[in-house]
Coordinates of N, CA and C and ligand atoms in Angstrom, one line a residue:
M1 N 0.7 -1.2 0.0 CA 0.0 0.3 0.2 C 1.0 1.4 0.0
S2 N 0.8 2.1 -1.2 CA 1.3 3.5 -1.0 C 0.6 4.5 -1.1
G3 N 1.0 5.9 -1.0 CA 0.1 6.9 -1.2 C -1.2 7.2 -0.5
G4 N -1.4 8.3 0.0 CA -2.6 8.5 0.6 C -2.1 8.3 2.2
L5 N -1.2 7.3 2.7 CA -1.2 7.5 4.2 C -0.6 8.3 4.5
P6 N -0.9 8.8 5.9 CA -0.1 9.8 6.4 C 1.2 9.4 7.3
P7 N 1.9 10.3 7.2 CA 3.3 10.1 8.0 C 3.1 9.3 9.2
S8 N 3.9 8.0 9.6 CA 3.5 7.2 10.9 C 3.9 8.2 12.0
L9 N 2.8 7.8 13.0 CA 2.7 8.8 14.5 C 3.9 8.7 15.0
A10 N 4.5 7.9 15.2 CA 5.7 7.3 16.3 C 6.9 6.9 15.7
T11 N 8.3 7.3 16.0 CA 9.8 6.9 15.8 C 9.9 5.5 16.6
A12 N 9.5 5.2 17.4 CA 9.8 4.3 18.4 C 8.9 4.1 19.5
I13 N 9.2 3.0 20.5 CA 8.2 2.4 21.7 C 9.4 3.2 22.6
D14 N 9.0 4.6 23.3 CA 9.9 5.0 24.2 C 9.9 4.5 25.7
H15 N 8.7 3.7 25.9 CA 8.4 3.4 27.2 C 7.3 2.3 27.5
V16 N 7.5 1.2 28.2 CA 6.2 0.6 28.8 C 6.1 1.1 30.5
G17 N 5.1 1.1 30.4 CA 4.7 2.1 32.1 C 4.3 0.9 32.7
I18 N 4.8 0.4 33.8 CA 4.5 -0.5 34.5 C 3.7 0.1 36.3
A19 N 2.7 -0.5 36.7 CA 2.0 0.1 37.7 C 2.3 -0.9 38.7
V20 N 3.1 -0.6 40.0 CA 3.6 -1.2 41.2 C 3.3 -0.8 42.3
A21 N 3.1 -1.8 43.3 CA 2.4 -1.3 44.6 C 3.4 -0.8 45.5
D22 N 4.7 -1.3 45.4 CA 6.2 -0.7 46.3 C 7.1 -0.6 45.3
L23 N 7.6 0.4 45.2 CA 8.2 1.3 44.2 C 9.9 0.7 44.5
D24 N 10.3 0.8 46.2 CA 11.4 0.2 46.1 C 11.8 -1.1 45.9
A25 N 10.6 -2.3 46.4 CA 10.7 -3.8 45.8 C 10.7 -3.9 44.6
A26 N 9.9 -3.3 43.9 CA 9.5 -3.4 42.5 C 11.0 -3.2 41.7
A27 N 11.5 -2.3 42.0 CA 12.7 -1.9 41.8 C 13.8 -3.0 41.5
E28 N 14.0 -3.1 43.0 CA 14.7 -4.3 43.2 C 14.8 -5.4 42.4
D29 N 13.6 -5.8 42.4 CA 13.3 -7.1 41.4 C 13.4 -7.0 40.3
Y30 N 13.2 -5.6 39.5 CA 13.7 -5.7 38.1 C 15.2 -5.6 37.9
R31 N 15.9 -5.0 39.1 CA 17.6 -4.9 38.9 C 18.0 -6.1 38.9
R32 N 17.4 -6.7 39.5 CA 18.0 -8.3 39.6 C 17.5 -9.0 38.4
A33 N 16.3 -8.9 37.9 CA 15.8 -9.8 36.7 C 16.6 -9.3 35.3
L34 N 16.6 -8.0 35.4 CA 17.1 -7.4 34.1 C 18.8 -7.4 34.1
G35 N 19.4 -7.5 35.4 CA 20.7 -7.2 35.2 C 21.5 -5.8 35.1
A36 N 20.7 -5.1 35.7 CA 21.2 -3.5 35.2 C 20.5 -2.5 36.2
E37 N 21.4 -1.5 36.7 CA 20.7 -0.4 37.3 C 20.2 0.4 36.9
P38 N 18.8 0.7 37.5 CA 18.2 2.0 37.0 C 19.0 2.8 36.7
V39 N 18.2 3.8 35.6 CA 19.1 4.8 34.8 C 18.7 6.0 35.5
H40 N 17.1 6.1 36.0 CA 16.9 7.3 36.5 C 15.4 7.1 37.6
R41 N 15.5 8.1 38.4 CA 14.3 8.2 39.4 C 13.8 9.3 39.9
E42 N 12.3 9.7 39.9 CA 11.9 11.3 39.6 C 10.7 11.0 40.4
R43 N 10.4 12.0 41.0 CA 8.8 12.3 41.6 C 8.4 13.1 40.7
V44 N 6.8 13.0 40.7 CA 6.2 13.8 38.9 C 5.0 14.3 39.8
E45 N 5.0 15.0 40.4 CA 3.7 15.4 41.3 C 2.7 15.5 40.3
S46 N 2.9 16.3 39.4 CA 1.8 16.8 38.2 C 0.9 15.3 37.7
Q47 N 1.7 13.9 37.5 CA 1.0 13.0 37.3 C 0.7 12.3 38.6
G48 N 1.1 12.3 39.6 CA 0.7 11.7 41.0 C 1.7 10.1 41.0
V49 N 3.1 10.5 40.6 CA 3.9 8.9 40.3 C 5.3 9.5 40.8
E50 N 5.5 8.2 41.3 CA 7.2 8.3 41.2 C 7.7 7.3 40.4
E51 N 8.6 7.5 39.7 CA 9.1 6.7 38.4 C 10.6 6.0 38.8
V52 N 10.9 5.1 38.6 CA 12.2 4.3 38.0 C 12.4 3.8 36.8
L53 N 13.1 3.9 36.1 CA 13.5 3.7 34.5 C 14.7 2.9 34.5
F54 N 14.8 1.8 33.7 CA 15.7 0.8 33.3 C 15.8 1.2 31.8
A55 N 16.8 1.0 31.2 CA 16.8 1.1 29.8 C 17.4 -0.1 29.4
V56 N 16.5 -0.3 28.3 CA 16.7 -1.6 27.6 C 16.5 -1.1 25.9
G57 N 17.8 -1.3 25.3 CA 18.3 -0.6 24.2 C 18.1 0.8 23.9
G58 N 17.2 1.1 23.1 CA 16.9 2.7 23.2 C 15.7 3.0 23.7
S59 N 14.9 2.2 24.4 CA 14.0 2.3 25.2 C 13.9 1.9 27.1
Y60 N 12.5 2.3 27.3 CA 12.8 2.3 28.7 C 11.5 1.2 29.5
V61 N 12.0 0.7 30.5 CA 10.8 0.5 31.2 C 10.6 1.2 32.4
Q62 N 9.3 1.7 32.6 CA 9.3 2.6 33.6 C 8.3 1.9 34.3
L63 N 8.9 2.0 36.1 CA 8.0 1.7 37.1 C 7.7 2.7 37.5
L64 N 6.0 2.5 38.1 CA 5.4 3.4 38.5 C 4.9 3.4 39.8
G65 N 5.2 4.1 40.7 CA 4.6 4.1 42.2 C 3.7 5.0 42.4
A66 N 2.4 4.8 42.8 CA 1.4 6.3 43.3 C 1.9 6.8 44.3
L67 N 1.6 8.2 44.1 CA 1.9 9.1 45.1 C 0.7 9.2 46.3
G68 N -0.6 8.4 45.6 CA -1.5 8.5 46.5 C -2.9 7.6 45.8
P69 N -3.7 7.3 46.8 CA -4.6 6.3 46.2 C -6.1 7.1 45.5
D70 N -5.8 8.4 45.3 CA -6.8 8.9 44.1 C -6.1 9.4 43.2
T71 N -4.8 8.9 42.6 CA -3.9 9.3 41.6 C -4.3 8.1 40.3
A72 N -4.0 8.3 39.2 CA -4.2 7.4 38.3 C -3.9 6.1 38.3
V73 N -2.4 6.0 39.0 CA -1.9 4.8 39.3 C -2.2 4.5 40.2
G74 N -2.7 4.9 41.6 CA -3.2 4.4 42.4 C -4.5 4.2 42.4
K75 N -5.8 4.5 41.6 CA -6.8 3.9 41.5 C -6.5 2.5 40.4
F76 N -5.6 2.8 39.5 CA -5.1 1.5 38.5 C -4.9 0.3 39.3
V77 N -4.2 0.5 40.5 CA -3.4 -0.7 41.4 C -4.6 -1.4 42.3
S78 N -5.5 -0.4 42.9 CA -6.2 -0.9 43.9 C -7.3 -1.4 42.7
K79 N -8.0 -1.1 41.5 CA -9.2 -1.8 40.6 C -8.7 -3.0 40.2
R80 N -7.0 -3.2 39.6 CA -6.8 -4.1 38.8 C -5.3 -5.2 39.0
G81 N -4.9 -4.2 40.3 CA -4.0 -4.8 40.5 C -2.4 -4.2 39.6
E82 N -1.5 -4.8 40.0 CA -0.2 -4.3 39.4 C -0.2 -4.9 38.1
G83 N 0.5 -3.8 36.9 CA 0.6 -4.6 35.7 C 0.9 -3.5 34.5
L84 N 0.8 -4.0 33.5 CA 1.2 -2.9 32.6 C -0.1 -1.9 32.5
H85 N 0.3 -0.7 32.5 CA -0.4 0.3 33.0 C -0.5 1.4 31.5
H86 N 0.6 1.4 30.9 CA 0.5 1.9 29.6 C 1.7 1.6 28.6
V87 N 1.4 2.1 27.2 CA 2.5 1.9 26.0 C 3.0 3.6 25.7
A88 N 3.9 3.9 25.9 CA 4.7 5.2 25.3 C 5.2 5.1 24.0
Y89 N 4.8 6.0 22.6 CA 5.3 5.9 21.8 C 6.1 7.3 21.6
R90 N 7.3 6.9 21.3 CA 8.2 8.2 20.9 C 7.8 9.2 19.7
V91 N 7.6 10.4 19.5 CA 7.1 11.1 18.8 C 8.2 12.3 18.8
D92 N 8.1 13.0 17.5 CA 9.0 14.0 17.2 C 8.5 15.5 17.5
D93 N 6.9 15.4 17.7 CA 6.2 16.4 18.1 C 4.9 16.5 18.8
V94 N 4.7 16.6 20.1 CA 3.6 16.1 20.6 C 2.5 16.6 20.3
R95 N 2.4 18.1 19.8 CA 1.5 19.0 19.3 C 0.9 18.0 18.2
A96 N 1.6 17.6 17.1 CA 1.5 17.3 15.7 C 0.8 16.0 16.0
A97 N 1.5 15.5 16.8 CA 1.1 13.6 17.5 C -0.6 13.7 18.0
L98 N -0.7 14.7 18.7 CA -2.1 14.7 19.2 C -3.3 15.1 17.9
E99 N -2.8 15.9 16.9 CA -3.8 16.3 16.1 C -4.0 15.3 15.2
M100 N -3.2 14.4 15.0 CA -3.2 13.4 14.2 C -3.9 12.2 14.8
L101 N -3.8 12.3 16.1 CA -5.0 11.2 16.5 C -6.5 11.8 16.6
R102 N -6.2 13.0 16.8 CA -7.7 13.9 16.9 C -8.2 13.5 15.5
A103 N -7.4 13.6 14.2 CA -8.0 13.7 12.9 C -8.4 12.2 12.8
A104 N -7.8 11.2 13.6 CA -8.1 9.6 13.5 C -9.5 9.6 14.0
G105 N -10.1 10.3 14.9 CA -11.3 10.2 15.4 C -10.9 9.7 17.0
V106 N -9.5 9.4 17.2 CA -9.1 8.9 18.8 C -9.6 9.5 19.9
R107 N -10.2 9.2 20.7 CA -10.4 9.8 22.2 C -9.0 10.3 22.9
L108 N -9.0 11.4 23.2 CA -7.9 11.8 23.9 C -7.9 12.2 25.4
V109 N -6.9 12.0 26.3 CA -7.0 12.5 27.3 C -6.9 14.0 27.6
D110 N -5.7 14.2 27.0 CA -4.9 15.4 27.3 C -5.2 16.0 26.0
E111 N -5.6 17.3 25.8 CA -5.9 18.0 24.9 C -4.7 18.8 24.3
A112 N -3.8 19.2 25.0 CA -2.5 19.7 25.0 C -1.5 19.5 25.6
P113 N -0.4 19.1 24.9 CA 0.8 18.7 25.6 C 0.9 19.0 27.1
R114 N 1.8 18.3 27.8 CA 2.6 18.7 29.2 C 3.9 18.5 29.3
P115 N 4.0 18.9 30.5 CA 5.7 18.5 30.8 C 5.7 17.0 31.6
G116 N 6.5 16.3 30.9 CA 7.0 14.8 31.8 C 8.0 14.5 32.4
S117 N 8.5 13.9 32.9 CA 9.9 13.2 33.6 C 10.9 13.7 32.7
R118 N 12.3 13.8 33.4 CA 13.3 14.2 32.5 C 13.3 15.2 31.3
G119 N 12.4 16.1 31.7 CA 12.0 17.0 30.7 C 11.5 17.0 29.1
T120 N 11.0 16.1 29.5 CA 10.4 15.2 28.2 C 8.7 16.2 28.3
T121 N 8.0 16.0 26.9 CA 6.6 16.8 26.7 C 5.8 15.7 26.3
I122 N 4.7 15.2 27.3 CA 4.1 14.2 27.0 C 2.4 14.5 26.8
A123 N 1.4 13.4 26.4 CA 0.4 13.4 26.5 C -0.3 12.4 26.1
F124 N -1.4 11.9 26.8 CA -2.3 10.8 26.9 C -3.4 10.6 25.7
A125 N -3.4 9.5 25.4 CA -5.1 8.9 24.4 C -5.4 8.0 25.5
H126 N -6.8 8.0 25.2 CA -7.6 7.0 26.0 C -7.5 5.6 25.7
P127 N -7.5 4.3 26.6 CA -7.2 3.3 26.5 C -8.6 3.0 25.3
S128 N -9.6 3.4 25.2 CA -10.5 2.8 24.7 C -10.1 3.0 22.7
G129 N -9.4 3.9 22.4 CA -8.7 3.9 21.0 C -7.9 3.4 20.6
F130 N -7.3 2.3 22.0 CA -6.4 1.4 21.6 C -6.4 0.2 22.2
H131 N -7.9 -0.5 22.1 CA -8.0 -2.1 22.1 C -7.6 -2.0 24.1
G132 N -8.0 -1.2 24.8 CA -7.9 -1.6 26.2 C -6.3 -1.0 26.7
V133 N -5.6 -0.5 26.0 CA -4.2 -0.2 26.6 C -4.0 1.5 26.6
L134 N -3.5 2.5 27.8 CA -3.7 3.7 27.8 C -2.2 4.1 26.9
V135 N -2.6 5.1 26.4 CA -1.4 5.4 25.3 C -0.7 6.7 25.5
E136 N 0.7 6.7 25.5 CA 1.2 8.1 25.8 C 2.2 8.4 24.7
L137 N 1.9 9.9 24.6 CA 3.0 10.3 23.5 C 4.0 10.9 24.5
V138 N 5.3 10.7 23.7 CA 6.4 11.2 24.5 C 7.5 11.7 23.6
Q139 N 7.7 13.3 23.5 CA 8.7 14.2 22.6 C 10.1 14.2 23.7
E140 N 11.2 13.6 23.2 CA 12.1 14.1 24.0 C 12.8 15.4 24.1
P141 N 13.6 16.0 25.1 CA 13.7 17.2 25.1 C 14.6 17.5 23.8
R142 N 14.2 19.1 23.6 CA 15.0 19.2 22.1 C 16.9 19.8 22.9
Ligands
LIG201 N1 -5.1 1.1 31.2 C1 -6.6 0.9 30.7 N2 -7.7 0.7 31.2 C2 -7.8 1.7 32.0 C3 -6.4 2.3 32.8 C4 -5.1 2.2 31.8 N3 -4.0 2.7 32.9 N4 -6.5 3.0 33.7 C5 -7.9 2.9 34.0 N5 -8.8 1.8 33.3 C6 -10.1 1.5 32.9 C7 -10.3 1.1 34.4 O1 -10.2 -0.4 34.4 C8 -11.8 1.3 34.0 O2 -12.5 0.4 33.1 P1 -14.1 -0.4 33.6 O3 -15.4 1.0 33.2 O4 -14.2 -1.2 32.4 O5 -14.0 -0.8 34.8 C9 -12.1 2.6 33.3 O6 -10.6 2.8 32.5 C10 -12.3 3.8 34.2 O7 -11.3 3.3 35.4 P2 -11.4 4.9 36.3 O8 -10.5 4.4 37.5 O9 -12.5 5.4 36.9 O10 -10.2 5.9 35.9 P3 -10.8 7.3 34.7 O11 -11.7 7.0 33.9 O12 -11.0 8.3 36.0 O13 -9.0 7.4 34.4 C11 -7.7 7.4 32.6 C12 -8.7 6.5 33.5 C13 -7.0 6.3 31.6 C14 -8.4 8.6 31.6 C15 -6.5 8.0 33.6 O14 -5.9 6.8 34.3 C16 -5.7 8.9 32.9 O15 -6.0 10.2 33.0 N6 -4.4 8.5 32.7 C17 -3.3 9.6 31.9 C18 -2.3 10.1 33.3 C19 -1.6 8.9 34.0 O16 -1.7 7.8 33.7 N7 -0.5 9.2 34.3 C20 0.6 8.4 35.2 C21 1.6 7.6 34.3 C22 2.5 9.0 34.2 C23 3.4 8.5 33.3 O17 3.7 7.7 32.4 O18 4.4 9.5 33.3
LIG202 CO1 5.0 6.6 30.8

């Protein structure tokens, strides 16, 4: 197939986000299992999470501990238990990517980009548009 296809949304999988109940315990389990030290840890108040990142190739595994029960991750863990929380796609321009999703009729969580960890710019699209998987768009710092 060629012609008429818009440019693709993303350049890579940036990370997979995994909701955990105890961030320190999970980070230690992943450290042993992956045979690698975490590369980053950050509290992101605006998202209600603390994250630990492990690098795998050019992508990350993002462990997410909730900062409280009424946060996105806190509610997820109490309703569904630990596990895959979202898939994050790396994009060149979050604003343009949001426009592409909007044009494709995908339900958005964020209407506009916002700051994420590591100086990234992020936005979320609703799981309903991606067959049950919450989607994050990530633009690396310029
Ligand atoms: N993946 C798939 N489904 C999810 C989900 C997720 N991560 N989180 C909630 N749901 C489902 C619930 O299971 C529930 O399904 P049912 O109706 O079938 O029971 C439904 O969505 C509603 O659940 P809820 O607890 O009422 O959740 P809300 O609708 O209030 O919020 C969502 C869901 C996705 C809009 C919200 O979590 C959100 O805005 N997320 C974006 C921000 C975020 O997740 N930040 C943390 C990560 C930060 C980072 O990666 O840096
Ligand atoms: Co994420």
